[in-house]
Amino acid sequence: MNDFQAWVSGNVATAVRHRVAASGTHVADFRVASTRRWRARGGEDRESTSFLSVRCFGPLADNVASSLAIGDPVVVAGRLEIEENERDGKRYRDVVMIPSGVGPNLALGTTTFRRTVEGSGSRAA
């Protein structure tokens, strides 16, 4: 099976929304903002911010919900999916990343890693 894998670095732009789906699967959704900065030909500084929705499942969802806050610098790696939705009578397509991993951007700071106890969703001592 072939999947399109991508990665994005940016900052957590929204609070993580953690829930349990009807199937019993744990789900966490948040958005990442990534800002590109450059100098235009005329010498003025420019920037453009892009946003990407991220949807985590299972233990990753639990760990993301207990670890991330708005503004945290992150690196997210996973596959991209196109979701079709209808809002206000109009059809929209949204790009959503389904990550295989989410972590802090260590180019911008340090962290301490604690392994979770498998299947419990709680942190190991």
PDB file of C-alpha atoms in Angstrom:
ATOM      1  CA  MET A   1       0.000   0.000   0.000  1.00  0.00           C
ATOM      2  CA  ASN A   2       1.260   3.455  -0.875  1.00  0.00           C
ATOM      3  CA  ASP A   3       0.469   6.485   1.260  1.00  0.00           C
ATOM      4  CA  PHE A   4       1.402  10.082   0.628  1.00  0.00           C
ATOM      5  CA  GLN A   5       3.481  11.009   3.690  1.00  0.00           C
ATOM      6  CA  ALA A   6       4.207  14.600   4.647  1.00  0.00           C
ATOM      7  CA  TRP A   7       5.482  16.604   7.584  1.00  0.00           C
ATOM      8  CA  VAL A   8       4.798  20.094   8.822  1.00  0.00           C
ATOM      9  CA  SER A   9       6.422  22.240  11.476  1.00  0.00           C
ATOM     10  CA  GLY A  10       4.579  25.096  13.103  1.00  0.00           C
ATOM     11  CA  ASN A  11       2.728  26.045  16.248  1.00  0.00           C
ATOM     12  CA  VAL A  12      -0.417  24.611  17.795  1.00  0.00           C
ATOM     13  CA  ALA A  13      -3.060  27.146  16.717  1.00  0.00           C
ATOM     14  CA  THR A  14      -6.157  25.832  18.522  1.00  0.00           C
ATOM     15  CA  ALA A  15      -6.884  24.043  21.767  1.00  0.00           C
ATOM     16  CA  VAL A  16      -6.774  20.271  21.373  1.00  0.00           C
ATOM     17  CA  ARG A  17     -10.318  18.881  21.231  1.00  0.00           C
ATOM     18  CA  HIS A  18     -10.264  15.393  22.778  1.00  0.00           C
ATOM     19  CA  ARG A  19     -13.254  13.074  22.548  1.00  0.00           C
ATOM     20  CA  VAL A  20     -14.322   9.454  22.402  1.00  0.00           C
ATOM     21  CA  ALA A  21     -16.075   8.530  19.146  1.00  0.00           C
ATOM     22  CA  ALA A  22     -19.214   6.359  19.067  1.00  0.00           C
ATOM     23  CA  SER A  23     -16.963   3.419  18.148  1.00  0.00           C
ATOM     24  CA  GLY A  24     -14.997   3.906  21.391  1.00  0.00           C
ATOM     25  CA  THR A  25     -11.907   5.236  19.603  1.00  0.00           C
ATOM     26  CA  HIS A  26     -10.163   8.188  21.237  1.00  0.00           C
ATOM     27  CA  VAL A  27      -9.812  11.157  18.860  1.00  0.00           C
ATOM     28  CA  ALA A  28      -7.938  14.463  19.229  1.00  0.00           C
ATOM     29  CA  ASP A  29      -8.238  17.334  16.759  1.00  0.00           C
ATOM     30  CA  PHE A  30      -6.196  20.526  16.558  1.00  0.00           C
ATOM     31  CA  ARG A  31      -4.814  22.933  13.972  1.00  0.00           C
ATOM     32  CA  VAL A  32      -1.208  23.809  13.231  1.00  0.00           C
ATOM     33  CA  ALA A  33      -0.187  27.243  11.947  1.00  0.00           C
ATOM     34  CA  SER A  34       2.970  27.565   9.887  1.00  0.00           C
ATOM     35  CA  THR A  35       4.249  31.000   8.906  1.00  0.00           C
ATOM     36  CA  ARG A  36       6.593  31.621   5.981  1.00  0.00           C
ATOM     37  CA  ARG A  37       8.584  34.856   6.096  1.00  0.00           C
ATOM     38  CA  TRP A  38      10.542  36.439   3.253  1.00  0.00           C
ATOM     39  CA  ARG A  39      11.812  39.738   1.921  1.00  0.00           C
ATOM     40  CA  ALA A  40      10.043  40.993  -1.212  1.00  0.00           C
ATOM     41  CA  ARG A  41      11.864  42.491  -4.185  1.00  0.00           C
ATOM     42  CA  GLY A  42      11.114  46.010  -2.946  1.00  0.00           C
ATOM     43  CA  GLY A  43      12.837  45.193   0.349  1.00  0.00           C
ATOM     44  CA  GLU A  44       9.722  44.973   2.512  1.00  0.00           C
ATOM     45  CA  ASP A  45       9.309  42.033   4.888  1.00  0.00           C
ATOM     46  CA  ARG A  46       6.397  39.746   4.037  1.00  0.00           C
ATOM     47  CA  GLU A  47       4.762  36.758   5.675  1.00  0.00           C
ATOM     48  CA  SER A  48       2.030  34.254   4.937  1.00  0.00           C
ATOM     49  CA  THR A  49       0.457  31.851   7.447  1.00  0.00           C
ATOM     50  CA  SER A  50      -1.086  28.516   6.477  1.00  0.00           C
ATOM     51  CA  PHE A  51      -3.254  26.349   8.719  1.00  0.00           C
ATOM     52  CA  LEU A  52      -3.602  22.565   8.670  1.00  0.00           C
ATOM     53  CA  SER A  53      -6.106  20.414  10.543  1.00  0.00           C
ATOM     54  CA  VAL A  54      -4.635  17.428  12.395  1.00  0.00           C
ATOM     55  CA  ARG A  55      -6.671  14.424  13.609  1.00  0.00           C
ATOM     56  CA  CYS A  56      -5.080  11.855  15.950  1.00  0.00           C
ATOM     57  CA  PHE A  57      -6.489   8.475  16.989  1.00  0.00           C
ATOM     58  CA  GLY A  58      -5.963   6.020  19.837  1.00  0.00           C
ATOM     59  CA  PRO A  59      -3.054   6.421  22.255  1.00  0.00           C
ATOM     60  CA  LEU A  60      -1.590   9.227  20.126  1.00  0.00           C
ATOM     61  CA  ALA A  61      -4.821  11.193  20.666  1.00  0.00           C
ATOM     62  CA  ASP A  62      -4.548  10.739  24.438  1.00  0.00           C
ATOM     63  CA  ASN A  63      -0.879  11.775  24.501  1.00  0.00           C
ATOM     64  CA  VAL A  64      -1.495  14.826  22.301  1.00  0.00           C
ATOM     65  CA  ALA A  65      -4.410  15.929  24.498  1.00  0.00           C
ATOM     66  CA  SER A  66      -2.320  15.693  27.661  1.00  0.00           C
ATOM     67  CA  SER A  67       0.833  17.232  26.163  1.00  0.00           C
ATOM     68  CA  LEU A  68       0.014  20.097  23.770  1.00  0.00           C
ATOM     69  CA  ALA A  69      -1.241  23.634  24.332  1.00  0.00           C
ATOM     70  CA  ILE A  70      -1.879  26.594  22.055  1.00  0.00           C
ATOM     71  CA  GLY A  71       1.412  28.117  20.919  1.00  0.00           C
ATOM     72  CA  ASP A  72       3.559  24.998  21.399  1.00  0.00           C
ATOM     73  CA  PRO A  73       6.059  24.488  18.552  1.00  0.00           C
ATOM     74  CA  VAL A  74       5.454  21.058  16.970  1.00  0.00           C
ATOM     75  CA  VAL A  75       6.529  18.796  14.149  1.00  0.00           C
ATOM     76  CA  VAL A  76       3.767  16.562  12.758  1.00  0.00           C
ATOM     77  CA  ALA A  77       4.363  13.683  10.326  1.00  0.00           C
ATOM     78  CA  GLY A  78       1.715  11.560   8.641  1.00  0.00           C
ATOM     79  CA  ARG A  79      -0.571  11.107   5.684  1.00  0.00           C
ATOM     80  CA  LEU A  80      -2.795  13.738   4.132  1.00  0.00           C
ATOM     81  CA  GLU A  81      -6.478  13.101   3.439  1.00  0.00           C
ATOM     82  CA  ILE A  82      -9.098  15.164   1.650  1.00  0.00           C
ATOM     83  CA  GLU A  83     -12.415  15.448   3.474  1.00  0.00           C
ATOM     84  CA  GLU A  84     -15.540  16.701   1.758  1.00  0.00           C
ATOM     85  CA  ASN A  85     -17.968  18.631   3.959  1.00  0.00           C
ATOM     86  CA  GLU A  86     -21.076  20.707   3.481  1.00  0.00           C
ATOM     87  CA  ARG A  87     -21.538  24.007   5.316  1.00  0.00           C
ATOM     88  CA  ASP A  88     -24.269  26.554   4.668  1.00  0.00           C
ATOM     89  CA  GLY A  89     -25.408  24.617   1.611  1.00  0.00           C
ATOM     90  CA  LYS A  90     -21.951  24.724  -0.007  1.00  0.00           C
ATOM     91  CA  ARG A  91     -19.539  21.832  -0.464  1.00  0.00           C
ATOM     92  CA  TYR A  92     -15.984  22.252   0.803  1.00  0.00           C
ATOM     93  CA  ARG A  93     -12.837  20.192   0.670  1.00  0.00           C
ATOM     94  CA  ASP A  94     -10.508  20.252   3.656  1.00  0.00           C
ATOM     95  CA  VAL A  95      -7.010  18.786   3.907  1.00  0.00           C
ATOM     96  CA  VAL A  96      -6.544  16.853   7.150  1.00  0.00           C
ATOM     97  CA  MET A  97      -3.311  15.272   8.367  1.00  0.00           C
ATOM     98  CA  ILE A  98      -3.620  11.872  10.057  1.00  0.00           C
ATOM     99  CA  PRO A  99      -0.301  11.711  11.912  1.00  0.00           C
ATOM    100  CA  SER A 100       1.859   8.729  12.678  1.00  0.00           C
ATOM    101  CA  GLY A 101       3.779  10.984  15.066  1.00  0.00           C
ATOM    102  CA  VAL A 102       3.612  14.385  16.763  1.00  0.00           C
ATOM    103  CA  GLY A 103       6.449  15.905  18.717  1.00  0.00           C
ATOM    104  CA  PRO A 104       7.927  19.125  20.040  1.00  0.00           C
ATOM    105  CA  ASN A 105      10.183  21.118  17.725  1.00  0.00           C
ATOM    106  CA  LEU A 106      13.482  20.739  19.570  1.00  0.00           C
ATOM    107  CA  ALA A 107      15.093  23.427  17.407  1.00  0.00           C
ATOM    108  CA  LEU A 108      13.131  25.863  19.566  1.00  0.00           C
ATOM    109  CA  GLY A 109      13.420  24.362  23.051  1.00  0.00           C
ATOM    110  CA  THR A 110      13.884  21.283  25.200  1.00  0.00           C
ATOM    111  CA  THR A 111      11.545  18.675  26.608  1.00  0.00           C
ATOM    112  CA  THR A 112      11.474  15.682  28.902  1.00  0.00           C
ATOM    113  CA  PHE A 113       9.994  12.500  27.472  1.00  0.00           C
ATOM    114  CA  ARG A 114       7.909  10.145  29.596  1.00  0.00           C
ATOM    115  CA  ARG A 115       6.677   6.900  28.087  1.00  0.00           C
ATOM    116  CA  THR A 116       2.978   6.140  28.598  1.00  0.00           C
ATOM    117  CA  VAL A 117       1.841   2.807  29.988  1.00  0.00           C
ATOM    118  CA  GLU A 118       0.446   0.895  27.024  1.00  0.00           C
ATOM    119  CA  GLY A 119      -3.308   0.798  26.906  1.00  0.00           C
ATOM    120  CA  SER A 120      -3.910   2.981  29.952  1.00  0.00           C
ATOM    121  CA  GLY A 121      -3.602   6.483  28.520  1.00  0.00           C
ATOM    122  CA  SER A 122      -1.814   7.510  31.717  1.00  0.00           C
ATOM    123  CA  ARG A 123       1.792   8.471  32.132  1.00  0.00           C
ATOM    124  CA  ALA A 124       4.363   6.048  33.480  1.00  0.00           C
ATOM    125  CA  ALA A 125       6.015   7.038  36.717  1.00  0.00           C
TER     126      ALA A 125
END
